[in-house]
Coordinates of N, CA and C and ligand atoms in Angstrom, one line a residue:
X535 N 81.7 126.9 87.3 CA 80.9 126.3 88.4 C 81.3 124.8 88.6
X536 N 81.2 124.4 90.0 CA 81.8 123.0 90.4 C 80.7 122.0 90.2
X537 N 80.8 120.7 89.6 CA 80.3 119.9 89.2 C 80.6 118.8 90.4
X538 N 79.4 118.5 91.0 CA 79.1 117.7 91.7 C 78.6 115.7 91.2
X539 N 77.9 116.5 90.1 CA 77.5 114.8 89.4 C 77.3 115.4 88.3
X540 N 77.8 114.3 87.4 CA 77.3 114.2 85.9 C 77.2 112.6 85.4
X541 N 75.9 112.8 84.3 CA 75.6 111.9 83.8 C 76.7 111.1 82.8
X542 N 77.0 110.3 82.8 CA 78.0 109.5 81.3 C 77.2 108.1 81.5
X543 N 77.2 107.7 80.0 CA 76.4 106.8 79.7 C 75.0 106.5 80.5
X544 N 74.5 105.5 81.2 CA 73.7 104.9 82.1 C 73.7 105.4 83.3
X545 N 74.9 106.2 83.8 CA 75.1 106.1 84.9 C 75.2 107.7 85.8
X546 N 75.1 108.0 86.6 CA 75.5 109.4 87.7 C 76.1 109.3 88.0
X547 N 77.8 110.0 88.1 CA 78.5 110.1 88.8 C 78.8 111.3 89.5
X548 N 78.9 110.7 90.9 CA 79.5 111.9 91.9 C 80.5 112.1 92.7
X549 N 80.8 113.4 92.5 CA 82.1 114.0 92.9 C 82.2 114.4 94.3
X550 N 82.4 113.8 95.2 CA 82.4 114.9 96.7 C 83.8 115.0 97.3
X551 N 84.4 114.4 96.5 CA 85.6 114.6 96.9 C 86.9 114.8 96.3
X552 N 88.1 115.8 96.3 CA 89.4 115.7 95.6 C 90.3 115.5 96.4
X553 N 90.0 114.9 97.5 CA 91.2 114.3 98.8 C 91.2 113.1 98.1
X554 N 92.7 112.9 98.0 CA 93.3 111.4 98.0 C 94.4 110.6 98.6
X555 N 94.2 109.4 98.7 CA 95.4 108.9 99.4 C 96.5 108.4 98.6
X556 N 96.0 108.9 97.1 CA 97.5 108.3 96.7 C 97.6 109.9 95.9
X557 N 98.6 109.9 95.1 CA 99.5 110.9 93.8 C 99.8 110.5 92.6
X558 N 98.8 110.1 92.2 CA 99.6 109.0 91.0 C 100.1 110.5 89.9
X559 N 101.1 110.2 89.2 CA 101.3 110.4 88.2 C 100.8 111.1 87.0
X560 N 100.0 110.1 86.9 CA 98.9 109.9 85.4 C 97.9 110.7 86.0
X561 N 97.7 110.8 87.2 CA 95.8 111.0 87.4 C 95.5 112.2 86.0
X562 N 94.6 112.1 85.9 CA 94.0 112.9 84.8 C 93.4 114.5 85.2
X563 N 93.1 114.1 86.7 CA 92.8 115.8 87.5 C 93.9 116.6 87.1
X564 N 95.4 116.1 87.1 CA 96.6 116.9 86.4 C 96.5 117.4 85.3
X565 N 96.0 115.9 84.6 CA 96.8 116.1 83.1 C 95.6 117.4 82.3
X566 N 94.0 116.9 82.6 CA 93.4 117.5 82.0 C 92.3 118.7 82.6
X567 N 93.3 119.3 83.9 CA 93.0 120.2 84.9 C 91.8 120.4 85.8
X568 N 91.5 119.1 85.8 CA 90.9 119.0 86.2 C 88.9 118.7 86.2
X569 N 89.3 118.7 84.6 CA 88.0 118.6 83.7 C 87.5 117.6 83.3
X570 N 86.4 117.1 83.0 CA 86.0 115.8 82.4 C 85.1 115.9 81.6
X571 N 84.7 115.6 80.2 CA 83.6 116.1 79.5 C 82.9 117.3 80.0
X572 N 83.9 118.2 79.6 CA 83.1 119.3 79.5 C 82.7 120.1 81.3
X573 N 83.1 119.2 82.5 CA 82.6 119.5 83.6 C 83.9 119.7 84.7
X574 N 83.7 121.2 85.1 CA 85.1 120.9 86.1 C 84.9 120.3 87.4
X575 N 85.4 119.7 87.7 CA 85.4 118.4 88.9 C 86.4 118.9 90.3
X576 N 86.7 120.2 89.9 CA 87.4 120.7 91.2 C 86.8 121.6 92.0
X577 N 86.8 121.3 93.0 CA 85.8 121.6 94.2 C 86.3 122.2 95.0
X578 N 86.0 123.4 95.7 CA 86.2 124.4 96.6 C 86.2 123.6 97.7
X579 N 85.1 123.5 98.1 CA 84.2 123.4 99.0 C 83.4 121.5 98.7
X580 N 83.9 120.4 99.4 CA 83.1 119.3 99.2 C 81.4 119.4 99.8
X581 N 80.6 118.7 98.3 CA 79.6 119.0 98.8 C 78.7 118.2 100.2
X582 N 77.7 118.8 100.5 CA 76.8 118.1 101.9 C 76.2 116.9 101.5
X583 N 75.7 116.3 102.2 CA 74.5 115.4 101.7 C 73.5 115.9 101.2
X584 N 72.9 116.9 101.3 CA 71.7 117.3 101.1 C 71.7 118.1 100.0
X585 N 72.7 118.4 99.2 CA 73.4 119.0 98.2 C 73.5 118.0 97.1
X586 N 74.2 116.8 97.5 CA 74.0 115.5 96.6 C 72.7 114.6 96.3
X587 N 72.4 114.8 97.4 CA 70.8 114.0 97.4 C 70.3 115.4 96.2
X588 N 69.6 116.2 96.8 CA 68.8 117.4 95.7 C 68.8 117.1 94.3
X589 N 70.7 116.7 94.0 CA 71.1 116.8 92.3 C 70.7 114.9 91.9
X590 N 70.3 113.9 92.7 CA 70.7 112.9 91.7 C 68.9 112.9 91.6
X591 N 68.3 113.2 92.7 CA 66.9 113.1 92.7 C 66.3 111.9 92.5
X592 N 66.3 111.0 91.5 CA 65.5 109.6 91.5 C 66.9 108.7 90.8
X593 N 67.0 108.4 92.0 CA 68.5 107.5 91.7 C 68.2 106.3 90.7
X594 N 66.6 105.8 90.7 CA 66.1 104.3 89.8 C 66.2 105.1 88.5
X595 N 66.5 106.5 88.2 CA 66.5 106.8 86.9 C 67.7 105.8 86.1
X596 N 68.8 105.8 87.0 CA 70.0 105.5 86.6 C 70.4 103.9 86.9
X597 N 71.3 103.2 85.8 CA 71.9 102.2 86.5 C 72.9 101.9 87.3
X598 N 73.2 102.6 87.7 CA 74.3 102.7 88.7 C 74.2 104.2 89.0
X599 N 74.8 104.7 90.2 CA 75.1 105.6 90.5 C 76.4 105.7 91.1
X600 N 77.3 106.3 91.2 CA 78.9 105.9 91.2 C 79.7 106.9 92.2
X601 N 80.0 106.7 92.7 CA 81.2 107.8 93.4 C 82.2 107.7 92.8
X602 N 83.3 108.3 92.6 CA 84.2 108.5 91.6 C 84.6 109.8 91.9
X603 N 84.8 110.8 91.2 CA 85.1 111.9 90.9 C 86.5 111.9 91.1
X604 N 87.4 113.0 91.3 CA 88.9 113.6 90.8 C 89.3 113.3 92.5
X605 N 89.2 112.2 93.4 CA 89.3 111.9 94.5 C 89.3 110.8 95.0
X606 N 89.6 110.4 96.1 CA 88.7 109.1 96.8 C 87.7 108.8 97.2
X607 N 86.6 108.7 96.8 CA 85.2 109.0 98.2 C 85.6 108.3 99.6
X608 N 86.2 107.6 99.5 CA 86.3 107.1 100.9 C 86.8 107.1 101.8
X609 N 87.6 108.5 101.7 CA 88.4 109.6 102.9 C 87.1 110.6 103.1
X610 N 85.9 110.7 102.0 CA 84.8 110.8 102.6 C 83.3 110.6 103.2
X611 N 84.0 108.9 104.0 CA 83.4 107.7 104.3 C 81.8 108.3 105.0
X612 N 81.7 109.1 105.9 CA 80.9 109.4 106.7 C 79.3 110.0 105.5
X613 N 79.9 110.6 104.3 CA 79.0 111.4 103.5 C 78.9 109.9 102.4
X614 N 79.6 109.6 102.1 CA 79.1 108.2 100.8 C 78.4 107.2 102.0
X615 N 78.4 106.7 103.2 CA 77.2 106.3 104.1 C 76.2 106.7 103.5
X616 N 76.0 108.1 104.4 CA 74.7 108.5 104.5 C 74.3 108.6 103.2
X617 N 74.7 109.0 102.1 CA 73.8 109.1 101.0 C 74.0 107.3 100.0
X618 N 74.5 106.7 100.5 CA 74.3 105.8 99.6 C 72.6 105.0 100.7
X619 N 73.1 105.1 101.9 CA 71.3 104.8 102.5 C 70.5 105.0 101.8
X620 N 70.6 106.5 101.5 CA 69.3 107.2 101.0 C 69.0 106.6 99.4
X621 N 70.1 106.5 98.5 CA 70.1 105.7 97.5 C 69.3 104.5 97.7
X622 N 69.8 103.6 98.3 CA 69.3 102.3 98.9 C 67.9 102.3 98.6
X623 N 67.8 103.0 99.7 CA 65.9 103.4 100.4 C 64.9 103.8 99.2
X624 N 66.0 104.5 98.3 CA 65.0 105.3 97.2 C 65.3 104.4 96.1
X625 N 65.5 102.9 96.0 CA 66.0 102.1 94.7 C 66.7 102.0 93.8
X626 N 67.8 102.6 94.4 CA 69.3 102.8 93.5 C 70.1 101.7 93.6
X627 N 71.1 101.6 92.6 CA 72.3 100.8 92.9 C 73.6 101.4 93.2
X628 N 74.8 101.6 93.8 CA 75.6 102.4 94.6 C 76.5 101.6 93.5
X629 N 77.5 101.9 93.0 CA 79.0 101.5 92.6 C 80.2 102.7 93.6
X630 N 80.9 102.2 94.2 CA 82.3 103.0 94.9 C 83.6 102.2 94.0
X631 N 84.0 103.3 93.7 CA 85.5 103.5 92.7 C 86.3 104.0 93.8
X632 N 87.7 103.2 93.8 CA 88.3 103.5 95.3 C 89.5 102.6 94.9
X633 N 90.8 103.4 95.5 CA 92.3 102.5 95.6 C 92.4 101.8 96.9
X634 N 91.7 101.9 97.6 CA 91.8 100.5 98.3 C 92.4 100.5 99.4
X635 N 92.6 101.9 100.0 CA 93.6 102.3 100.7 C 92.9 102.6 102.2
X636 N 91.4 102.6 102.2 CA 90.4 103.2 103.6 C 90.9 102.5 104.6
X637 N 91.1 101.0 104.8 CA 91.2 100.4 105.9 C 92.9 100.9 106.8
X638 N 93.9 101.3 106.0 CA 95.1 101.5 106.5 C 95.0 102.9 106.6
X639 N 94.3 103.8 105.8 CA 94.3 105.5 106.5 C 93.5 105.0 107.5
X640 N 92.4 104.8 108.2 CA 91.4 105.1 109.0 C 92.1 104.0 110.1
X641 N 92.6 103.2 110.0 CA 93.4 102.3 111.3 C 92.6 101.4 111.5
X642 N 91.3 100.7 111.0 CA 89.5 100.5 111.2 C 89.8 99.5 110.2
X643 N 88.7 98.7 110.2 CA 88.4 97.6 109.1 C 86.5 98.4 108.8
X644 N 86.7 99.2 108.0 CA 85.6 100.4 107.3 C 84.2 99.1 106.3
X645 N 84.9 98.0 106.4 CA 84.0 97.1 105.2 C 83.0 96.8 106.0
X646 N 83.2 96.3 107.2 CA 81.7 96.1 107.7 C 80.1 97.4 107.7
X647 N 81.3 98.5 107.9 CA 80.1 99.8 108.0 C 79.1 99.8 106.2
X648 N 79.8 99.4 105.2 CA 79.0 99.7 104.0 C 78.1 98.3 103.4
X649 N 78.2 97.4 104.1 CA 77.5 95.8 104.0 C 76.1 96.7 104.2
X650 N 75.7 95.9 102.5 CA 74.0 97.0 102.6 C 74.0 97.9 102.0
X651 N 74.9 98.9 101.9 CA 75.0 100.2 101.2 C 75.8 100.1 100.1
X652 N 76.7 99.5 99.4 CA 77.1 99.2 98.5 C 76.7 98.0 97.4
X653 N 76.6 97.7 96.2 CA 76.3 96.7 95.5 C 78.0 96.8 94.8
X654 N 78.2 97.6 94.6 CA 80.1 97.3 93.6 C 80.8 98.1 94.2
X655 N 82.1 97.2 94.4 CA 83.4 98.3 94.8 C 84.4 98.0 93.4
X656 N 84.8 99.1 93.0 CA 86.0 98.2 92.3 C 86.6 99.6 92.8
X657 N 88.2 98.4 92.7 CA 89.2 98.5 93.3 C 90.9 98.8 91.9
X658 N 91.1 100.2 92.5 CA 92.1 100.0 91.1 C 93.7 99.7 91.6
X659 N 93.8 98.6 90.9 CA 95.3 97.9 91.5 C 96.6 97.9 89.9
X660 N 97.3 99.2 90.8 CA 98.1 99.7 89.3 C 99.5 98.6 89.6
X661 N 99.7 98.4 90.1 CA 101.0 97.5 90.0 C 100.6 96.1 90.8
X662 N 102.2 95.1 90.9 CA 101.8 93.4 90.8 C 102.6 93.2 92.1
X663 N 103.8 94.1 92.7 CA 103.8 94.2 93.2 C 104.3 95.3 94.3
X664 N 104.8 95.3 95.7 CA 104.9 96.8 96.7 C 105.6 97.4 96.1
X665 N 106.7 97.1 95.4 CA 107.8 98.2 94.8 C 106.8 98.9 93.4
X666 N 106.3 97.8 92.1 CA 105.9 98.5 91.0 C 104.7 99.0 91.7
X667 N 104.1 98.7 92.5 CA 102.7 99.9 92.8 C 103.2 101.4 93.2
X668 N 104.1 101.2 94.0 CA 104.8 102.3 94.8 C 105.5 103.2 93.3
X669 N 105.9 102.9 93.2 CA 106.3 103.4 91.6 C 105.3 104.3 90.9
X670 N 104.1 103.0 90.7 CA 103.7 103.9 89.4 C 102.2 104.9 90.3
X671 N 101.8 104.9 91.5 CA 100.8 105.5 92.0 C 101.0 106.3 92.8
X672 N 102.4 106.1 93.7 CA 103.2 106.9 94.8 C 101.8 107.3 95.8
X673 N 101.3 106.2 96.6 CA 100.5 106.2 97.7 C 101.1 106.5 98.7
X674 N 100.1 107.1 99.7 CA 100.5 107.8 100.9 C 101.2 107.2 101.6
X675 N 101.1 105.2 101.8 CA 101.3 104.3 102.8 C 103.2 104.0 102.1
X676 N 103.5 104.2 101.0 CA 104.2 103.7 100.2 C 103.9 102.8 99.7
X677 N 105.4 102.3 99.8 CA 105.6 99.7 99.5 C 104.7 99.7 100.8
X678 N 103.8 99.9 101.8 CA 103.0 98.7 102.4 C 101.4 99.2 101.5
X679 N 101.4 100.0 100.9 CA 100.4 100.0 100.4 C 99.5 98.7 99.4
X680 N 100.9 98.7 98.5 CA 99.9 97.2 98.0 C 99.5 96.1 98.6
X681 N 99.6 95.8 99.8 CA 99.7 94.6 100.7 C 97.9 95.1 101.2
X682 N 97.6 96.4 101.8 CA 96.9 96.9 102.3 C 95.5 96.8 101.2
X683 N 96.0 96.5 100.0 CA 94.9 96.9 98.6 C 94.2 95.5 98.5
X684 N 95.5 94.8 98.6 CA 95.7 93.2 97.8 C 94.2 92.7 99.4
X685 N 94.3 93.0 100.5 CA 93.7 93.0 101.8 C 92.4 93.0 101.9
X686 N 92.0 94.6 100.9 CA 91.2 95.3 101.4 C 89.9 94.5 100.4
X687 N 90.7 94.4 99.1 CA 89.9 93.7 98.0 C 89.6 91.7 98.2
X688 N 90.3 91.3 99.3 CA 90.0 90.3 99.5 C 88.9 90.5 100.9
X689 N 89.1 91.1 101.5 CA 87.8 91.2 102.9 C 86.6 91.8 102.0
X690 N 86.6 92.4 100.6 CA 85.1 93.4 100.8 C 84.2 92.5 100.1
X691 N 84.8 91.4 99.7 CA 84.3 89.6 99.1 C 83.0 89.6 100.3
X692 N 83.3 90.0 101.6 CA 82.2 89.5 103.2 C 81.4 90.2 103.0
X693 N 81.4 91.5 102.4 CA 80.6 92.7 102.9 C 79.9 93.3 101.5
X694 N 80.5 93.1 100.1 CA 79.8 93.8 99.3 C 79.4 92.8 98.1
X695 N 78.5 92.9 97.2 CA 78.1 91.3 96.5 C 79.2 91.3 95.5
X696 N 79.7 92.3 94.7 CA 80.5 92.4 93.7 C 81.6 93.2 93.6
X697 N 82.5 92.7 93.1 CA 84.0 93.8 93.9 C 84.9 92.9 92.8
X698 N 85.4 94.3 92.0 CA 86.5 94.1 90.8 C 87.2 94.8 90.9
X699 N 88.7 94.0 90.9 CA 89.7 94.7 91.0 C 90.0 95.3 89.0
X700 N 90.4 96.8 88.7 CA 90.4 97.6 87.7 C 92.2 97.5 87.4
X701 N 92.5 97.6 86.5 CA 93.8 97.9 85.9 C 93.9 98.8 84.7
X702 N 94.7 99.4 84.4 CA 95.0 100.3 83.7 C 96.3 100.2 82.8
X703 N 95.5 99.8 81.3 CA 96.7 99.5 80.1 C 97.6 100.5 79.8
X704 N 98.9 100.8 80.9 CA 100.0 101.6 80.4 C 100.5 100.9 79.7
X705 N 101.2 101.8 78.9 CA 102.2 100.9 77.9 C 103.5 100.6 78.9
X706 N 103.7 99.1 78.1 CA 105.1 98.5 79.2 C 104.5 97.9 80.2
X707 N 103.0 98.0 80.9 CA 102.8 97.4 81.5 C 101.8 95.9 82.0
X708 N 102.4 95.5 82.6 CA 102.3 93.5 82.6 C 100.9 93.4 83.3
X709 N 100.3 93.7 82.6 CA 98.9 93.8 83.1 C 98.2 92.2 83.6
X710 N 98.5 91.2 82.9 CA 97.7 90.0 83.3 C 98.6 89.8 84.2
X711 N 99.8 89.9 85.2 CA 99.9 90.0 86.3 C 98.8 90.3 87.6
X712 N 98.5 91.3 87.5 CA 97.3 92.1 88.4 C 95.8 91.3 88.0
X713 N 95.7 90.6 86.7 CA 94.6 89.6 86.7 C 95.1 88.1 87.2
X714 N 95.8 88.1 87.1 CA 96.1 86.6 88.2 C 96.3 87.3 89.6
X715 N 96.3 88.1 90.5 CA 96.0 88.4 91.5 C 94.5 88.4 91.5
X716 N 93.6 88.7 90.6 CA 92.3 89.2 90.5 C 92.1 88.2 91.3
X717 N 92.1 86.6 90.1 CA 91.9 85.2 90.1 C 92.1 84.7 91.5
X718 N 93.4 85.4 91.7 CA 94.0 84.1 93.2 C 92.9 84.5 94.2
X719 N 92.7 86.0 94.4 CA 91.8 86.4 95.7 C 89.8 86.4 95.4
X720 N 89.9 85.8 94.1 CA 87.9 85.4 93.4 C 87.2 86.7 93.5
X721 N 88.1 88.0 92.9 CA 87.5 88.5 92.4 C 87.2 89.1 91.1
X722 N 86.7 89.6 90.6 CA 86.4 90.3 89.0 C 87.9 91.1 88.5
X723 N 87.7 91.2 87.6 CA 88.5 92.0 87.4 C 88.8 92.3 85.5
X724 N 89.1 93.9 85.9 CA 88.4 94.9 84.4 C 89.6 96.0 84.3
X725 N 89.9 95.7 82.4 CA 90.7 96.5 82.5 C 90.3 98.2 81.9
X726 N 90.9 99.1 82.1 CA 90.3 100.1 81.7 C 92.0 100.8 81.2
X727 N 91.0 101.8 80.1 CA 92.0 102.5 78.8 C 92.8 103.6 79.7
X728 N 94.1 103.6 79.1 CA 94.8 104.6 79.3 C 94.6 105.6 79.0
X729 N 94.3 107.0 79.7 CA 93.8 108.2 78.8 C 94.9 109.5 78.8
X730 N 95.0 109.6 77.6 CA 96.1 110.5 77.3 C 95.5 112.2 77.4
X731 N 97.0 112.6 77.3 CA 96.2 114.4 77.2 C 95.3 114.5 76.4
X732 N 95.0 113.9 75.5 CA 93.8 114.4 74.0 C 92.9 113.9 74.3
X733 N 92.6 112.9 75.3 CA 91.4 112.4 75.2 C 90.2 112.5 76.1
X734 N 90.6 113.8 76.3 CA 89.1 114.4 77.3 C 88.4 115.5 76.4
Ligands
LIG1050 S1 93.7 107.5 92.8 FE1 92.6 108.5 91.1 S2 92.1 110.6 91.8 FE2 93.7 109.7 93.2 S3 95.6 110.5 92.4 FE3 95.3 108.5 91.5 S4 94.2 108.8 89.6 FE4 94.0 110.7 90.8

């Protein structure tokens, strides 16, 4: 059965989507088929609003509630709106996990639409610069992709209160690079573990 949200730690996370704008390599939807504790995260069919709303039910249960899942939510811009509203409305706090890529698929500057509906973006910025990002994530846009990320995480400063750019400890790579970008554009920035085949 397809797993729409699950709980980890404090928090809900939900899955509406396995469309992405990048291919990385590593993604873990590959390596560990698509599973995550115990929950398959591969979706036939992306769920409704009314499908998502139903499963998180009292969003204040949680401290965060997260979009995430084995995708982008933000190729499914129109459904993370409407239900982070409803979140809002019902006293939740919204986190969106996202590569940073919405404003150059959609042709749109998308940051003004979630001012209000978002409290955290973070933003995962795998390489320092267009060539090593293009490398290690192989995004839709290619080399202008990083330019588009480095952009997207400096405009969502106007529109969202909190926005950390994420990195990912591969081995070999020059990670406090991508935190002195963090620095130059004043935003957060968090690194997160590299997860191998065994660690799901
Ligand atoms: S951005 Fe995330 S979901 Fe998309 S391919 Fe990369 S690791 Fe996988």
């Amino acid at each position: 059965m397809n797993t729409i949200s699950y709980v980890y730690g404090n928090n809900l996370y939900l899955n509406i989507t396995n469309r992405c704008m990048m291919s990385c390599p590593y993604c873990i939807k590959r390596k560990w088929g698509n599973k995550f504790e115990g929950n398959d995260l591969k979706l036939d069919v992306e769920p409704s609003y009314k499908e998502v709303i139903d499963v998180i039910k009292d969003p204040k249960k949680y401290d965060e509630v997260i979009f995430c899942g084995y995708g982008d939510c933000l190729i499914n811009i129109e459904t993370v709106k409407k239900i982070s509203r409803w979140i809002k409305d019902n006293s939740g706090r919204v986190r969106v996990n996202t590569a940073g890529l919405a404003n150059r698929y959609y042709g749109r500057d998308i940051l003004p639409e979630l001012k209000g509906l978002i409290d955290i973006i973070s933003i995962s910025l795998n390489g320092s610069d267009p060539k090593e990002y293009n490398d290690i994530n192989k995004p839709m846009f290619e080399e202008e992709s990083f330019g588009e990320v480095v952009k997207f995480a400096k405009r969502a400063k106007n529109y969202i209160p909190k926005v950390i750019i994420t990195a990912i400890e591969f081995p070999g790579f020059d990670i406090l690079k991508v935190e002195r970008i963090a620095k130059e554009i004043g935003v957060q920035f968090r690194i997160r573990p590299y997860l191998g085949d065994e660690d799901n």
